[in-house]
Amino acid sequence: MDVLFDGLAEAIGLLLSGDQDSWSIMMLTLRVSLTATAIALLVGLPLGAALALARFPGRRIVLAAANTGMGMPPVVVGLFVTVLLWRSGPLGGLGLLYTPAAMVVAQAAIATPIVVALVTAALQQVDPDFRVQMQALGATAIRAFAALLNEARLPLLAAAMAAFGAVVSEVGAAQMVGGNLAGQTRVLTTAAVLATSRGQFSLAIAFGLILLLIAFAVNLSLTLMQQRRAVPR
């Protein structure tokens, strides 16, 4: 128990002291995770909508692949991204390996199947005649689609929360493609792993608690937005 209290004290100290290294790790964690989540939403939303609304050969196979991707081990994603970005790999010339950009790519690859699967499930729950009714009332296809998204906004926000939760807590892919370089690619999860390997348990717990605080703050914002929109007018 003493180690837990020491970790809590150290977490508070890191937050209040303004330590540059610790704040750099926190800001990089937030920047990488939010960017990866945004990319996953930009890619996953239209793909999920297509799977929910369109009918084409192989649709069920694609949907099964998205559902499988929800359980994809992050270390496997990290391995594939590392191979792609390796100097002799197809994208090695970009020089992205061991950079925050590579971490964003890996985390977006982890989050996108989650968004696709949850968006598909959310839109499939909406009345199939909803878009037809909107278009019959004179709405353009784009306006009808926007109304459909608004109708399913609560589960769509849940998809965003799930995607962010998956990437902010991820460590395997971040370690592989980022290299855990001090001042460059070290985030809270990889910093906690490093501190644990060095026997610095209080510091590792402190990083873990700060990570939970960040995840709670982001998800609280999304939850408040979700529940505010859920209140009937």
Short mmCIF file of C-alpha atoms in Angstrom, two decimals:
data_model
loop_
_atom_site.label_atom_id
_atom_site.label_comp_id
_atom_site.label_asym_id
_atom_site.label_seq_id
_atom_site.Cartn_x
_atom_site.Cartn_y
_atom_site.Cartn_z
CA MET A 1 0.00 0.00 0.00
CA ASP A 2 2.91 2.34 0.67
CA VAL A 3 3.95 2.06 -2.97
CA LEU A 4 0.45 3.08 -4.09
CA PHE A 5 0.43 6.12 -1.81
CA ASP A 6 3.93 7.02 -2.96
CA GLY A 7 2.76 6.75 -6.57
CA LEU A 8 -0.22 9.01 -5.87
CA ALA A 9 2.03 11.56 -4.18
CA GLU A 10 4.48 11.43 -7.07
CA ALA A 11 1.68 11.86 -9.61
CA ILE A 12 0.46 14.97 -7.82
CA GLY A 13 4.03 16.21 -7.64
CA LEU A 14 4.60 15.71 -11.37
CA LEU A 15 1.40 17.57 -12.20
CA LEU A 16 2.10 20.49 -9.89
CA SER A 17 5.85 20.81 -10.29
CA GLY A 18 5.76 21.74 -13.97
CA ASP A 19 8.50 19.23 -14.70
CA GLN A 20 9.26 19.71 -18.40
CA ASP A 21 9.97 16.05 -19.20
CA SER A 22 6.80 14.81 -17.53
CA TRP A 23 4.60 17.44 -19.16
CA SER A 24 6.22 16.69 -22.52
CA ILE A 25 5.28 13.02 -22.10
CA MET A 26 1.71 13.96 -21.14
CA MET A 27 1.25 16.36 -24.05
CA LEU A 28 2.67 13.88 -26.55
CA THR A 29 0.35 11.19 -25.22
CA LEU A 30 -2.65 13.46 -25.65
CA ARG A 31 -1.57 14.72 -29.07
CA VAL A 32 -0.87 11.27 -30.52
CA SER A 33 -4.02 9.69 -29.10
CA LEU A 34 -6.38 12.49 -30.14
CA THR A 35 -4.87 12.67 -33.63
CA ALA A 36 -5.14 8.90 -34.09
CA THR A 37 -8.75 8.97 -32.85
CA ALA A 38 -9.62 11.80 -35.23
CA ILE A 39 -8.13 9.92 -38.19
CA ALA A 40 -9.98 6.75 -37.16
CA LEU A 41 -13.26 8.70 -37.08
CA LEU A 42 -12.61 10.36 -40.46
CA VAL A 43 -11.87 6.99 -42.05
CA GLY A 44 -14.18 4.78 -40.02
CA LEU A 45 -17.34 6.89 -40.19
CA PRO A 46 -17.83 6.72 -43.98
CA LEU A 47 -16.72 3.09 -44.09
CA GLY A 48 -19.14 2.17 -41.31
CA ALA A 49 -21.92 4.09 -43.03
CA ALA A 50 -21.21 2.27 -46.31
CA LEU A 51 -21.34 -1.10 -44.57
CA ALA A 52 -24.59 -0.20 -42.82
CA LEU A 53 -26.44 1.38 -45.74
CA ALA A 54 -25.02 -0.13 -48.92
CA ARG A 55 -25.33 -3.64 -50.30
CA PHE A 56 -22.42 -5.02 -52.31
CA PRO A 57 -20.68 -8.37 -52.85
CA GLY A 58 -18.41 -9.28 -49.96
CA ARG A 59 -20.09 -6.87 -47.54
CA ARG A 60 -20.41 -9.47 -44.80
CA ILE A 61 -16.76 -10.45 -45.19
CA VAL A 62 -15.68 -6.83 -44.81
CA LEU A 63 -17.91 -6.42 -41.76
CA ALA A 64 -16.50 -9.62 -40.25
CA ALA A 65 -12.99 -8.26 -40.87
CA ALA A 66 -13.91 -5.02 -39.06
CA ASN A 67 -15.35 -6.96 -36.13
CA THR A 68 -12.20 -9.09 -36.03
CA GLY A 69 -10.11 -5.93 -36.06
CA MET A 70 -11.76 -4.84 -32.82
CA GLY A 71 -9.84 -7.62 -31.10
CA MET A 72 -6.60 -7.25 -33.05
CA PRO A 73 -3.60 -7.37 -30.66
CA PRO A 74 -1.85 -3.98 -30.80
CA VAL A 75 1.54 -5.69 -31.01
CA VAL A 76 0.46 -7.32 -34.29
CA VAL A 77 -0.53 -3.92 -35.67
CA GLY A 78 2.79 -2.54 -34.47
CA LEU A 79 4.63 -5.35 -36.25
CA PHE A 80 2.93 -4.69 -39.59
CA VAL A 81 3.46 -0.92 -39.34
CA THR A 82 7.09 -1.45 -38.40
CA VAL A 83 7.63 -3.68 -41.45
CA LEU A 84 5.96 -1.11 -43.70
CA LEU A 85 8.03 1.77 -42.32
CA TRP A 86 11.33 -0.12 -42.01
CA ARG A 87 14.15 1.30 -44.13
CA SER A 88 13.86 -1.60 -46.58
CA GLY A 89 10.05 -1.64 -46.36
CA PRO A 90 7.56 -0.25 -48.88
CA LEU A 91 7.29 3.09 -47.04
CA GLY A 92 10.78 3.17 -45.58
CA GLY A 93 11.75 6.14 -47.71
CA LEU A 94 9.38 8.36 -45.73
CA GLY A 95 11.59 8.09 -42.64
CA LEU A 96 8.63 7.86 -40.29
CA LEU A 97 9.76 4.96 -38.10
CA TYR A 98 10.49 5.96 -34.49
CA THR A 99 8.59 9.21 -34.83
CA PRO A 100 5.27 10.40 -33.38
CA ALA A 101 3.81 10.15 -36.90
CA ALA A 102 4.48 6.40 -36.93
CA MET A 103 2.72 6.09 -33.57
CA VAL A 104 -0.29 7.95 -34.96
CA VAL A 105 -0.40 5.59 -37.95
CA ALA A 106 -0.26 2.50 -35.72
CA GLN A 107 -2.84 3.77 -33.27
CA ALA A 108 -5.18 4.90 -36.04
CA ALA A 109 -4.92 1.39 -37.52
CA ILE A 110 -5.94 0.00 -34.12
CA ALA A 111 -8.87 2.38 -33.65
CA THR A 112 -10.33 2.39 -37.18
CA PRO A 113 -11.85 -1.13 -37.08
CA ILE A 114 -13.45 -0.26 -33.75
CA VAL A 115 -15.06 2.83 -35.25
CA VAL A 116 -16.16 0.97 -38.39
CA ALA A 117 -17.80 -1.86 -36.45
CA LEU A 118 -19.54 0.40 -33.91
CA VAL A 119 -20.70 2.92 -36.52
CA THR A 120 -22.12 0.09 -38.63
CA ALA A 121 -23.98 -1.32 -35.64
CA ALA A 122 -25.25 2.15 -34.65
CA LEU A 123 -26.61 3.02 -38.10
CA GLN A 124 -28.18 -0.39 -38.54
CA GLN A 125 -30.33 0.33 -35.48
CA VAL A 126 -31.93 3.35 -37.14
CA ASP A 127 -35.23 2.78 -38.93
CA PRO A 128 -34.34 1.69 -42.51
CA ASP A 129 -37.08 3.98 -43.86
CA PHE A 130 -35.67 7.05 -42.11
CA ARG A 131 -33.55 8.24 -45.06
CA VAL A 132 -36.37 7.54 -47.51
CA GLN A 133 -38.76 9.61 -45.41
CA MET A 134 -36.25 12.47 -45.24
CA GLN A 135 -35.77 12.45 -49.00
CA ALA A 136 -39.53 12.29 -49.52
CA LEU A 137 -39.77 15.49 -47.48
CA GLY A 138 -37.40 17.19 -49.92
CA ALA A 139 -34.05 16.64 -48.21
CA THR A 140 -31.04 16.09 -50.44
CA ALA A 141 -29.06 12.87 -50.10
CA ILE A 142 -26.40 14.71 -48.09
CA ARG A 143 -28.98 16.28 -45.76
CA ALA A 144 -30.70 12.93 -45.32
CA PHE A 145 -27.37 11.31 -44.45
CA ALA A 146 -26.57 14.12 -41.97
CA ALA A 147 -29.98 13.61 -40.36
CA LEU A 148 -29.27 9.90 -40.12
CA LEU A 149 -25.98 10.60 -38.34
CA ASN A 150 -27.77 12.97 -35.98
CA GLU A 151 -30.34 10.27 -35.24
CA ALA A 152 -27.53 7.89 -34.24
CA ARG A 153 -25.38 10.53 -32.54
CA LEU A 154 -25.35 8.90 -29.09
CA PRO A 155 -23.85 5.55 -30.16
CA LEU A 156 -21.52 7.44 -32.52
CA LEU A 157 -20.13 9.33 -29.55
CA ALA A 158 -19.73 6.00 -27.79
CA ALA A 159 -17.68 4.83 -30.79
CA ALA A 160 -15.41 7.86 -30.38
CA MET A 161 -14.95 7.07 -26.69
CA ALA A 162 -14.14 3.44 -27.43
CA ALA A 163 -11.61 4.43 -30.08
CA PHE A 164 -9.87 6.91 -27.80
CA GLY A 165 -9.82 4.43 -24.93
CA ALA A 166 -8.19 1.83 -27.15
CA VAL A 167 -5.36 4.07 -28.33
CA VAL A 168 -4.59 6.03 -25.18
CA SER A 169 -4.05 2.83 -23.19
CA GLU A 170 -2.09 1.04 -25.93
CA VAL A 171 1.57 0.22 -25.32
CA GLY A 172 2.74 -2.58 -27.65
CA ALA A 173 2.46 -0.79 -30.98
CA ALA A 174 3.65 2.53 -29.51
CA GLN A 175 6.78 0.82 -28.18
CA MET A 176 7.51 -0.94 -31.48
CA VAL A 177 7.01 1.91 -33.94
CA GLY A 178 8.01 4.76 -31.60
CA GLY A 179 11.02 3.22 -29.89
CA ASN A 180 10.23 4.96 -26.57
CA LEU A 181 12.81 7.65 -27.26
CA ALA A 182 13.18 10.20 -24.46
CA GLY A 183 11.89 13.61 -25.47
CA GLN A 184 10.69 12.32 -28.86
CA THR A 185 8.34 9.32 -28.75
CA ARG A 186 7.96 8.51 -25.07
CA VAL A 187 4.32 8.48 -23.97
CA LEU A 188 2.74 7.65 -20.64
CA THR A 189 2.25 3.93 -21.32
CA THR A 190 5.80 3.32 -22.54
CA ALA A 191 7.20 5.54 -19.78
CA ALA A 192 5.34 3.42 -17.20
CA VAL A 193 6.73 0.21 -18.71
CA LEU A 194 10.25 1.63 -18.63
CA ALA A 195 9.91 2.80 -15.02
CA THR A 196 8.61 -0.63 -13.99
CA SER A 197 11.53 -2.39 -15.69
CA ARG A 198 13.89 -0.18 -13.67
CA GLY A 199 12.12 -0.95 -10.41
CA GLN A 200 10.77 2.61 -10.13
CA PHE A 201 7.33 1.45 -9.11
CA SER A 202 6.17 4.72 -7.59
CA LEU A 203 7.01 6.56 -10.81
CA ALA A 204 5.29 3.87 -12.89
CA ILE A 205 2.15 4.16 -10.75
CA ALA A 206 2.32 7.95 -11.07
CA PHE A 207 2.39 7.70 -14.88
CA GLY A 208 -0.48 5.22 -14.76
CA LEU A 209 -2.59 7.50 -12.58
CA ILE A 210 -1.92 10.48 -14.85
CA LEU A 211 -2.91 8.35 -17.83
CA LEU A 212 -6.19 7.45 -16.10
CA LEU A 213 -6.77 11.13 -15.33
CA ILE A 214 -6.29 12.10 -18.99
CA ALA A 215 -8.56 9.29 -20.18
CA PHE A 216 -11.19 10.29 -17.61
CA ALA A 217 -11.06 13.97 -18.61
CA VAL A 218 -11.51 13.23 -22.32
CA ASN A 219 -14.24 10.66 -21.78
CA LEU A 220 -16.00 12.93 -19.29
CA SER A 221 -16.18 15.63 -21.96
CA LEU A 222 -17.63 13.18 -24.49
CA THR A 223 -20.02 11.72 -21.92
CA LEU A 224 -21.35 15.15 -20.96
CA MET A 225 -21.86 15.92 -24.64
CA GLN A 226 -23.58 12.57 -25.15
CA GLN A 227 -25.90 12.91 -22.15
CA ARG A 228 -26.72 16.55 -22.90
CA ARG A 229 -27.90 15.52 -26.36
CA ALA A 230 -29.79 12.60 -24.87
CA VAL A 231 -32.03 14.88 -22.81
CA PRO A 232 -35.39 15.26 -24.56
CA ARG A 233 -36.35 18.79 -25.52
#
